[in-house]
Coordinates of C-alpha atoms (C1' of nucleotides) in Angstrom, one line a residue:
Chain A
X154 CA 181.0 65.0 64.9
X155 CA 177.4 66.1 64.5
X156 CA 175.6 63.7 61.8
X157 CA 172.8 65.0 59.8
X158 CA 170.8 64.2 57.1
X159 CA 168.7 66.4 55.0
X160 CA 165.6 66.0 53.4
X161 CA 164.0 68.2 50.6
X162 CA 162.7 67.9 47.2
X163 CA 164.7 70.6 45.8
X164 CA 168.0 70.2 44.5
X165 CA 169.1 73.7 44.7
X166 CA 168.0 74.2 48.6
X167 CA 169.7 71.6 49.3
X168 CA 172.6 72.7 48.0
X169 CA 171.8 75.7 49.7
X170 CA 171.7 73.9 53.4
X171 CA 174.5 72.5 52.4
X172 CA 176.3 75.6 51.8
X173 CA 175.6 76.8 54.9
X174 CA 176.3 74.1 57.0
X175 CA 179.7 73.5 55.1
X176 CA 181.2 76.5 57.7
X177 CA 181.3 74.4 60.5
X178 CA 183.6 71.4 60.5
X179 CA 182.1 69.2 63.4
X180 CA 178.7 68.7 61.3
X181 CA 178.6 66.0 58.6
X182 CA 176.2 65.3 56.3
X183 CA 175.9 62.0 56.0
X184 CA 173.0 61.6 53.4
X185 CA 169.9 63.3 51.5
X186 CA 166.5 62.3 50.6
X187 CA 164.1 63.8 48.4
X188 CA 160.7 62.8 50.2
X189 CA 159.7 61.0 53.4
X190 CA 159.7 57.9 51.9
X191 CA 163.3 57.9 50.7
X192 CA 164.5 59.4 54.1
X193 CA 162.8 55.9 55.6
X194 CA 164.5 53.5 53.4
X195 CA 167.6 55.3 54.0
X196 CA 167.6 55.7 57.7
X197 CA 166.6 51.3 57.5
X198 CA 170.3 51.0 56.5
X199 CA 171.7 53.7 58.5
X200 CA 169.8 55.5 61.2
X201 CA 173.9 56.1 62.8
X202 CA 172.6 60.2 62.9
X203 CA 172.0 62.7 65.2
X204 CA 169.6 65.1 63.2
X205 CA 167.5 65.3 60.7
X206 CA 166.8 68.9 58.8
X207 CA 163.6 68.3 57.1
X208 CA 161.2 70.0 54.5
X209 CA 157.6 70.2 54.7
X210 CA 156.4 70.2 51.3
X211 CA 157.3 67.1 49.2
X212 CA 156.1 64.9 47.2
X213 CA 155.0 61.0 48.0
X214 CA 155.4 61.8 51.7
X215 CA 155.7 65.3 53.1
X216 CA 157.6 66.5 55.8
X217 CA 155.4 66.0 58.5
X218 CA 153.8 62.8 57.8
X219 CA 158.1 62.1 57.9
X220 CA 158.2 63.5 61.1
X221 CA 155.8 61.4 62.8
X222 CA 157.4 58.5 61.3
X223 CA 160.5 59.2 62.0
X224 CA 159.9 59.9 65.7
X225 CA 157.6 57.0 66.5
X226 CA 160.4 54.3 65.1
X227 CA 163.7 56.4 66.1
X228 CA 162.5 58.7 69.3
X229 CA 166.0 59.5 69.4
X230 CA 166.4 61.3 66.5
X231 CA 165.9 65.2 66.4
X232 CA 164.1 66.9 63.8
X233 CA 164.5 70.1 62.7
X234 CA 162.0 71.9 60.5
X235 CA 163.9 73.9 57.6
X236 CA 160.9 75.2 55.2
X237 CA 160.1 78.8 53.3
X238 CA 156.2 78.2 54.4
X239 CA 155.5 79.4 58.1
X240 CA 151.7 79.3 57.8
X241 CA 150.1 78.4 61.4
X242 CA 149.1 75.2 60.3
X243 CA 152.3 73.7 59.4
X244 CA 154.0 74.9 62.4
X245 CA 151.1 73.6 64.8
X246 CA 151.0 70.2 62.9
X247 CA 154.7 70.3 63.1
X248 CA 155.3 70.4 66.6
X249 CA 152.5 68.0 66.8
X250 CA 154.0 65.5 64.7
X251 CA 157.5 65.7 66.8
X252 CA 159.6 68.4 65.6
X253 CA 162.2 69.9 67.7
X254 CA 162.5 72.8 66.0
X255 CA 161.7 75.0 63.3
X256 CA 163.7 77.6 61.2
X257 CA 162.2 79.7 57.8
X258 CA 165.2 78.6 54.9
X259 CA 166.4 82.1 55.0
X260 CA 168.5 81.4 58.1
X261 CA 171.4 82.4 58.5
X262 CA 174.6 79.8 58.6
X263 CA 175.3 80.7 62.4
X264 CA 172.0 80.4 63.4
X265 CA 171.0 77.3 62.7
X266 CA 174.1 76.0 63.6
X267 CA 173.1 77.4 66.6
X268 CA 170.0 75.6 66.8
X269 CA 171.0 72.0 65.5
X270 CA 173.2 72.5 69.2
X271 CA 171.0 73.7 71.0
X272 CA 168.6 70.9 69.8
X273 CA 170.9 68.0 70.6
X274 CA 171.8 69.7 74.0
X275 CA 168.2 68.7 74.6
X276 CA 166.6 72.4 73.9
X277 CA 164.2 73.1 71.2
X278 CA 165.0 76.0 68.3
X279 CA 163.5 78.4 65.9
X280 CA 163.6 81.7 64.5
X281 CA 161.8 84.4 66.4
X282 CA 159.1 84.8 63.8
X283 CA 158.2 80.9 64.6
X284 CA 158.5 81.7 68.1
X285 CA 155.9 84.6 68.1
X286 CA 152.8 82.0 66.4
X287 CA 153.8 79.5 69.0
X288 CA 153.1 81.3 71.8
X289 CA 150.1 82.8 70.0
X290 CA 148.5 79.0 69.1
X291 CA 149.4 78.3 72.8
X292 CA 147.5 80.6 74.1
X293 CA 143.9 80.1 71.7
X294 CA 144.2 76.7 71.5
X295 CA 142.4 74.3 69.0
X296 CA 141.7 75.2 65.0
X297 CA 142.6 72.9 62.8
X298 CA 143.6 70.4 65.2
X299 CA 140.9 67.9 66.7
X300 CA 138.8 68.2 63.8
X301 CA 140.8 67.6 61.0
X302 CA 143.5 65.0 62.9
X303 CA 140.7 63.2 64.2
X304 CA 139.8 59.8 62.6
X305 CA 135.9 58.8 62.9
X306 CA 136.9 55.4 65.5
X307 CA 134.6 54.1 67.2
X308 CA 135.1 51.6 70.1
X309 CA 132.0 49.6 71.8
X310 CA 131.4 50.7 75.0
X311 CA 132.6 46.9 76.2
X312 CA 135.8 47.2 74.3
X313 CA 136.3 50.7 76.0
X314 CA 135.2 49.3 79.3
X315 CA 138.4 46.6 78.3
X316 CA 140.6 48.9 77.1
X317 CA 139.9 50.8 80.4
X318 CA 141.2 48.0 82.7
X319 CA 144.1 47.7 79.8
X320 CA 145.4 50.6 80.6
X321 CA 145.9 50.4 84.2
X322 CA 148.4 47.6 83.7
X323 CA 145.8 44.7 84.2
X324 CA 146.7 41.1 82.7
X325 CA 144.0 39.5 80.3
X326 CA 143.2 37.3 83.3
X327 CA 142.7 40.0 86.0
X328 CA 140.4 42.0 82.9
X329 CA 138.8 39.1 82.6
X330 CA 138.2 38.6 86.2
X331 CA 136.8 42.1 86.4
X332 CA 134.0 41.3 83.7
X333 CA 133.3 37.6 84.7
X334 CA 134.1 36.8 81.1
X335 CA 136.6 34.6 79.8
X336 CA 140.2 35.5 79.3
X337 CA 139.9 34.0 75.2
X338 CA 136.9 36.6 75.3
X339 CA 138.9 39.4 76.6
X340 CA 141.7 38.8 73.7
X341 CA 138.9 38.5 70.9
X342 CA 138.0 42.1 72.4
X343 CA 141.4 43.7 72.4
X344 CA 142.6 42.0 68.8
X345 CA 139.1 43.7 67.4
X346 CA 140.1 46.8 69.4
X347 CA 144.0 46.7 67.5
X348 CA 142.1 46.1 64.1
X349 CA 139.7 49.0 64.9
X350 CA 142.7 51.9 65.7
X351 CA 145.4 49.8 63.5
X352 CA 147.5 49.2 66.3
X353 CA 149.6 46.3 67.1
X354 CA 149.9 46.3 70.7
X355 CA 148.6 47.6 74.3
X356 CA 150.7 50.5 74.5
X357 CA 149.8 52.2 70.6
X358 CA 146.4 51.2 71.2
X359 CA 146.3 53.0 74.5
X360 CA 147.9 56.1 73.5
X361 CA 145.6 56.0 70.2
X362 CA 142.8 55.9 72.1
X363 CA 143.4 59.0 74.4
X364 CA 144.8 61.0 71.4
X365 CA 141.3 60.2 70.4
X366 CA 139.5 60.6 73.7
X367 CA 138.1 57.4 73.4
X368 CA 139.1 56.8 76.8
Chain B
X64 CA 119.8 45.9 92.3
X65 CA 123.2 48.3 93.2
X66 CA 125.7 46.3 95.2
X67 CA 127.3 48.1 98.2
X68 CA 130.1 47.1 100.3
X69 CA 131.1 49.2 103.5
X70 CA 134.5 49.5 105.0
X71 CA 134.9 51.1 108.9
X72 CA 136.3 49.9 111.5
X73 CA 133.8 51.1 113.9
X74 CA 131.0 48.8 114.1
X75 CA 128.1 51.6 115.4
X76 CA 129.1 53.8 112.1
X77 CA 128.8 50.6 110.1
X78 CA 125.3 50.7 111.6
X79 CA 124.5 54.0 111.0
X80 CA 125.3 54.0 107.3
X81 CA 123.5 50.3 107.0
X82 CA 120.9 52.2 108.5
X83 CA 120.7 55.0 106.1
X84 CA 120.9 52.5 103.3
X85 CA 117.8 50.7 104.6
X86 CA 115.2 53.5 103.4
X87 CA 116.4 52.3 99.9
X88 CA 114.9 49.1 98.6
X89 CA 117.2 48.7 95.4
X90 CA 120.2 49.2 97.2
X91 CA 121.9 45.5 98.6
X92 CA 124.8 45.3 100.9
X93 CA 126.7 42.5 100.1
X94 CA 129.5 42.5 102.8
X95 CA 130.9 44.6 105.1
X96 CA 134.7 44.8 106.1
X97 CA 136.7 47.0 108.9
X98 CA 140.0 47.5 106.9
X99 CA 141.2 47.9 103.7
X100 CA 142.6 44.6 104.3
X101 CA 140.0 42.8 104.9
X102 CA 138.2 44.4 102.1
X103 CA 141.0 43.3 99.4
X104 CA 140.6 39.7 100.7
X105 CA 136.6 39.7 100.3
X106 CA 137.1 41.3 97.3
X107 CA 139.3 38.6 95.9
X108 CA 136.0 35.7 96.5
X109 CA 133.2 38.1 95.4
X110 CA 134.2 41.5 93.1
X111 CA 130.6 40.9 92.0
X112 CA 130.1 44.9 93.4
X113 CA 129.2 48.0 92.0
X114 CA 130.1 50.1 94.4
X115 CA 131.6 50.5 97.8
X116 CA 131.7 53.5 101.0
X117 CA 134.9 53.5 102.5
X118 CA 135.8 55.1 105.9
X119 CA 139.5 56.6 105.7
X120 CA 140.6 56.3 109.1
X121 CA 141.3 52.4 109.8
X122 CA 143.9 50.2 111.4
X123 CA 146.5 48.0 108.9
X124 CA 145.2 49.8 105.6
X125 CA 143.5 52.7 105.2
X126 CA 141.0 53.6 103.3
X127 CA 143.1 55.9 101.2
X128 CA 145.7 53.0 100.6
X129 CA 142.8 50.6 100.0
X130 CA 141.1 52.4 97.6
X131 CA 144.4 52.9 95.9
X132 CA 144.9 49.5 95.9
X133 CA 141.3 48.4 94.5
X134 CA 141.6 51.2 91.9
X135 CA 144.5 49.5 90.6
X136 CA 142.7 46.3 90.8
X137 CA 139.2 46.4 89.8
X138 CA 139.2 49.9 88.1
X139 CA 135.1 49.3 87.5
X140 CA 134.2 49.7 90.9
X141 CA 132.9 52.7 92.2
X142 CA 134.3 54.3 95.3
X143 CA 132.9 57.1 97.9
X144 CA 134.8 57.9 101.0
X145 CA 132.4 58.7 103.6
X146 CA 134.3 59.7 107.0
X147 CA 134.2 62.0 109.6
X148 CA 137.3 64.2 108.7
X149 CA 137.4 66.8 106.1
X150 CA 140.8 67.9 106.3
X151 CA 142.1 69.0 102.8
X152 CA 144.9 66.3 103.1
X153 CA 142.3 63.4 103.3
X154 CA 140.7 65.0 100.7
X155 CA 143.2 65.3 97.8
X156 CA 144.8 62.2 98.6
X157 CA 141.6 60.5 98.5
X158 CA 141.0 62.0 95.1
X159 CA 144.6 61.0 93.8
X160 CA 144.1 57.5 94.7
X161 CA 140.8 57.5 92.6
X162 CA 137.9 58.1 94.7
X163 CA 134.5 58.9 92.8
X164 CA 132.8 60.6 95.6
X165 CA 133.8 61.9 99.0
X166 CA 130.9 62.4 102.0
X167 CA 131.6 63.5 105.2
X168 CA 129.0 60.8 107.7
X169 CA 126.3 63.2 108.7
X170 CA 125.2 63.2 105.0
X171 CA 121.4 62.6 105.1
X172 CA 120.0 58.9 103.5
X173 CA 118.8 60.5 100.4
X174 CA 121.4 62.6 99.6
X175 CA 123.9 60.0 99.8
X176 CA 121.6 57.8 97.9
X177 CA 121.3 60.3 95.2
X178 CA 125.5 60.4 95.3
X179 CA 125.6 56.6 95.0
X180 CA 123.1 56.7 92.1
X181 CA 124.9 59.7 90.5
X182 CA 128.5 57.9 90.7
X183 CA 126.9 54.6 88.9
X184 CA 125.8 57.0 86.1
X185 CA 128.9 58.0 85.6
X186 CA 129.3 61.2 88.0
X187 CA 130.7 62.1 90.7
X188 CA 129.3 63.1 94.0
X189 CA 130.1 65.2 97.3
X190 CA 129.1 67.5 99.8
X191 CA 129.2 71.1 99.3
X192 CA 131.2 71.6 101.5
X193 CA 134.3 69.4 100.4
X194 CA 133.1 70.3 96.9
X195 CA 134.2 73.6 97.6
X196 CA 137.3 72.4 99.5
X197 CA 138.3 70.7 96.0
X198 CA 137.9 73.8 94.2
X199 CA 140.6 75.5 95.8
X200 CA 142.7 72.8 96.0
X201 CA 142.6 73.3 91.9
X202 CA 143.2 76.9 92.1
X203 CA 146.3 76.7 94.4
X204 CA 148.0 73.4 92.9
X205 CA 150.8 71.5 94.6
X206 CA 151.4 71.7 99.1
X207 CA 151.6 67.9 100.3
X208 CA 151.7 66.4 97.0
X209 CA 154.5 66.5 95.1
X210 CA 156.8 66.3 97.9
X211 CA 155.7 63.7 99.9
X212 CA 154.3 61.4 96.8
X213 CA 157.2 61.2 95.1
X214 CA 159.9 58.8 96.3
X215 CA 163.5 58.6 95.8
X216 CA 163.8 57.2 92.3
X217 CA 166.8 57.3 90.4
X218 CA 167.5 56.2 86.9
X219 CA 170.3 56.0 84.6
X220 CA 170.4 58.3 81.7
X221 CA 171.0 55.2 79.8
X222 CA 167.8 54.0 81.7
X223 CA 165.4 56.9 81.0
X224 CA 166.9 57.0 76.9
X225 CA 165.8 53.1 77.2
X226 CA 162.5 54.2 78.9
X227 CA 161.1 56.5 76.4
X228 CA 161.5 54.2 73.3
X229 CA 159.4 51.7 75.1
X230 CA 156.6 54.3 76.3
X231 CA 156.8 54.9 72.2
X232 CA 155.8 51.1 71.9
X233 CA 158.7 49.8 70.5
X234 CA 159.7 46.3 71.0
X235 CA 162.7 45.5 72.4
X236 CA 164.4 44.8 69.0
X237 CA 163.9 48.0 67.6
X238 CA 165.0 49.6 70.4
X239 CA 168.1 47.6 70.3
X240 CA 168.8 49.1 67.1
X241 CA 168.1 52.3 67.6
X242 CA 170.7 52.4 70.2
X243 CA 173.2 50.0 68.9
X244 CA 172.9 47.2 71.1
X245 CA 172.0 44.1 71.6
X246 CA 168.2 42.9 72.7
X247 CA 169.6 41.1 75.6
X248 CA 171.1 44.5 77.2
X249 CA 167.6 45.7 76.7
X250 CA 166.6 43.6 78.4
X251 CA 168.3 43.9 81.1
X252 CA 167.8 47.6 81.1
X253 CA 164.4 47.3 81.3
X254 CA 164.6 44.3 84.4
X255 CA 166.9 47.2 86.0
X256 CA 164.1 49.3 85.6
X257 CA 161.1 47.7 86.9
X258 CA 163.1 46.6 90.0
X259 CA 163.8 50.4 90.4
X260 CA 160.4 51.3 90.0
X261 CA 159.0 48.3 91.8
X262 CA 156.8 47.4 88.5
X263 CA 156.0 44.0 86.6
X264 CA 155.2 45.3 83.1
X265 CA 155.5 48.3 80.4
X266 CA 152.5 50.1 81.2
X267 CA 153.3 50.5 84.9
X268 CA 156.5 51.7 84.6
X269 CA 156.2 54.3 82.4
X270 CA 152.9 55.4 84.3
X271 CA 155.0 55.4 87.4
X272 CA 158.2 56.8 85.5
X273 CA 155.4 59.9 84.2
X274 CA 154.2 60.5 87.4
X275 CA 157.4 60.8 88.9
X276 CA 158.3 62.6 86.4
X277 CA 161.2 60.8 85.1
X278 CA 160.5 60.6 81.5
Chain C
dT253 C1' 192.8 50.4 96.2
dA254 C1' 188.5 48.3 97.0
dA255 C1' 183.8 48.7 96.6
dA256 C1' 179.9 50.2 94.1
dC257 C1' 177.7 51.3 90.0
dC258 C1' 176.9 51.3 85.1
dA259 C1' 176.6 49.5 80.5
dT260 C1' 177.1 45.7 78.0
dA261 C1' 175.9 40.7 76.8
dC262 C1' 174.2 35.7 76.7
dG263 C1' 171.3 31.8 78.1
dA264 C1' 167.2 29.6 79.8
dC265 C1' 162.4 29.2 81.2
dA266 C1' 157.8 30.6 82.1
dA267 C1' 154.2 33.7 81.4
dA268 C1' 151.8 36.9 78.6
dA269 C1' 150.5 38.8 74.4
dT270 C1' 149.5 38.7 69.6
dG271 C1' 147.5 36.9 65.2
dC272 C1' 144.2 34.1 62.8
dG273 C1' 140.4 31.1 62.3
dT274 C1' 136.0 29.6 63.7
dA275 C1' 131.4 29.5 66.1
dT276 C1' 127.1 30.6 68.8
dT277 C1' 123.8 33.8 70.8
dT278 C1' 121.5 38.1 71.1
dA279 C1' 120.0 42.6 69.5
dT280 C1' 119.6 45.9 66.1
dT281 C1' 118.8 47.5 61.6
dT282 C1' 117.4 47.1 56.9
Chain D
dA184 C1' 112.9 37.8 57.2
dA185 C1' 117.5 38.5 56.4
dA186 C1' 121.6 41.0 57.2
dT187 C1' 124.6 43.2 60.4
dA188 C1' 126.9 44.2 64.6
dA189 C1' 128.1 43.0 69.2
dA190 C1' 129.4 39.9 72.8
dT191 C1' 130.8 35.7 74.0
dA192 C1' 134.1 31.6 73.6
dC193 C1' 137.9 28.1 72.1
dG194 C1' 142.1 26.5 69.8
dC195 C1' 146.7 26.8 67.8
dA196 C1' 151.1 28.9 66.5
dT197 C1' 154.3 32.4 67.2
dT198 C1' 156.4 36.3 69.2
dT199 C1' 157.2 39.2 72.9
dT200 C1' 157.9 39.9 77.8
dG201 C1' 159.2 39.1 82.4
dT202 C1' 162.4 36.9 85.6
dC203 C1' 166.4 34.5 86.9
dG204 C1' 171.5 33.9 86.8
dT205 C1' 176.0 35.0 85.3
dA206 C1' 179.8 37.6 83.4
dT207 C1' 183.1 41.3 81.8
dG208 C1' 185.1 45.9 81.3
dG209 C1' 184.8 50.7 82.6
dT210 C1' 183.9 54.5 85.7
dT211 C1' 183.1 56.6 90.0
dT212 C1' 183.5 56.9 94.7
dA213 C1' 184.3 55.9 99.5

DNA sequence: TAAACCATACGACAAAATGCGTATTTATTT
DNA sequence: AAATAAATACGCATTTTGTCGTATGGTTTA
């Protein structure tokens, strides 16, 4: 059995999704959220799913802000992208934040059975249309991007000098080594640094910081 | 004052390049080594450098190994290879293991002054002529690389699924969750792991996992 | 059928990392 | 002159990691 949960705002597409997916007897739905934030509280008591067919525009938290979520505490779950907007932005943010695929509403039953498959088979799916403005932001890259996803952080050049040495694996002591400071020092620098890009350990702050060519 | 150390086995070299150095009143070699071994053990008393010229061809470790090896170490430190070979072999492994500037030995004092001043600013510095060596070894990726790099590593798929959660920076409890198992066999996942990979913490075995492209 | 490997799980200890508070000195900015 | 930011440093409590050993059932393979 394939579980699946869907999240939109709208009663009657649901219904709709559901519709379509009620064909094929090896997918269960196990649950429905309205928003983002319901789809959290819901996957805290039961995250036992395979895929997640989300919406983009919602209220509270909207489908991509879900996304993100979703994939930085369960990596293992898939996303699909189910939405009637296919504006460049949403599918470029999309795929940013984590989606594994990305299908108009107006799919057909088949299809994005198809693609749910497809997508836990470890491929990625969407509808042609999608396809076309991928390949087309692929190939004139940045936009919206940078810019707008871009926070204004900024690090001290000795706490990117730190974070530096951080990233290559180096203990607090071996950092501190490096620098002739102390090792207390070195921890005062990388505690401002988590406060700085709201991060709670080595690895986010690392991966924060290239996202945000800091380092 | 810019602190220099210089690693070659051959003493009359070590001469030449001491000699070179000499026109330059700001510039202070501190010590001088004739292998990559002896070089990590002076290191370990007095990493009080800025910089250091490293021959490649040496007995025990070579210069590509060592500067591997104080990369990994004391990331801060500047490195230029300065030999007598310009094959294109030297040449990109040099530049995988993290070399900042690469001179072949007939370079003239002020040029390879200039390099050593350019490389503390931040730069990097070379010789035309192996300038234009690294230029096409952009163009045409891949030949020894690749191949030769990459060991045999294997992991489980249970191993990789465990791997990518943690290069998400989770903890080992939510991981646990995520999957449906206990902390402990993540654990022990992960201790699997790092002996495969021959690692001692997070961030070095997912860089080594990337890089040999297992996750 | 053994042997080897894999996935699971627990316990224990040491080392490392994280979070919070506080404090001093120096430089920069208002 | 006063306020602010940066770099330095220590201490304490707690959590997380890393390393070791051991064990069991299942699967694959020689």
């Amino acid at each position: 059995m394939i579980r699946v949960a869907i999240v939109d705002d709208n009663t009657f597409l649901q219904k709709a999704i559901l519709d379509k997916l009620s064909f094929f007897e090896d997918i269960e739905v196990k649950f429905r959220a309205f928003d983002g934030t319901e789809l959290l509280e819901k996957l805290e008591k039961n995250h036992h799913l395979d895929l997640i067919l989300m919406d983009i525009e919602m209220p509270k938290m909207n489908g991509i802000e879900a996304t993100e979520a979703v994939k930085h505490k369960y990596p293992q779950l898939k996303i699909i992208m189910l939405t009637v907007f296919d504006n460049d932005e949403n599918i470029f943010k999309s795929i940013k934040a984590g989606a594994d695929g990305y299908f108009l509403k107006e799919v057909n039953p088949q299809e994005l059975y198809n693609g749910i498959v497809e997508t836990l088979n470890g491929g990625a799916a969407m509808t042609p249309s999608i396809a076309l403005k991928t390949l087309k932001l692929l190939r004139e890259p940045v936009s919206f991007d940078e810019s707008v996803n871009r926070e204004e952080i900024t690090l001290t050049s000795r706490e990117i000098e730190v974070l530096e040495q951080l990233s290559k694996g180096l203990k607090y002591n071996a950092i501190a080594e490096n620098l002739f400071l102390s090792a207390g020092t070195i921890r005062k620098h990388v505690e401002n640094i988590y406060t700085k890009l709201q991060v709670h350990n080595k690895l986010e702050a690392i991966q924060k910081a290239k996202s945000n060519k800091l380092i």
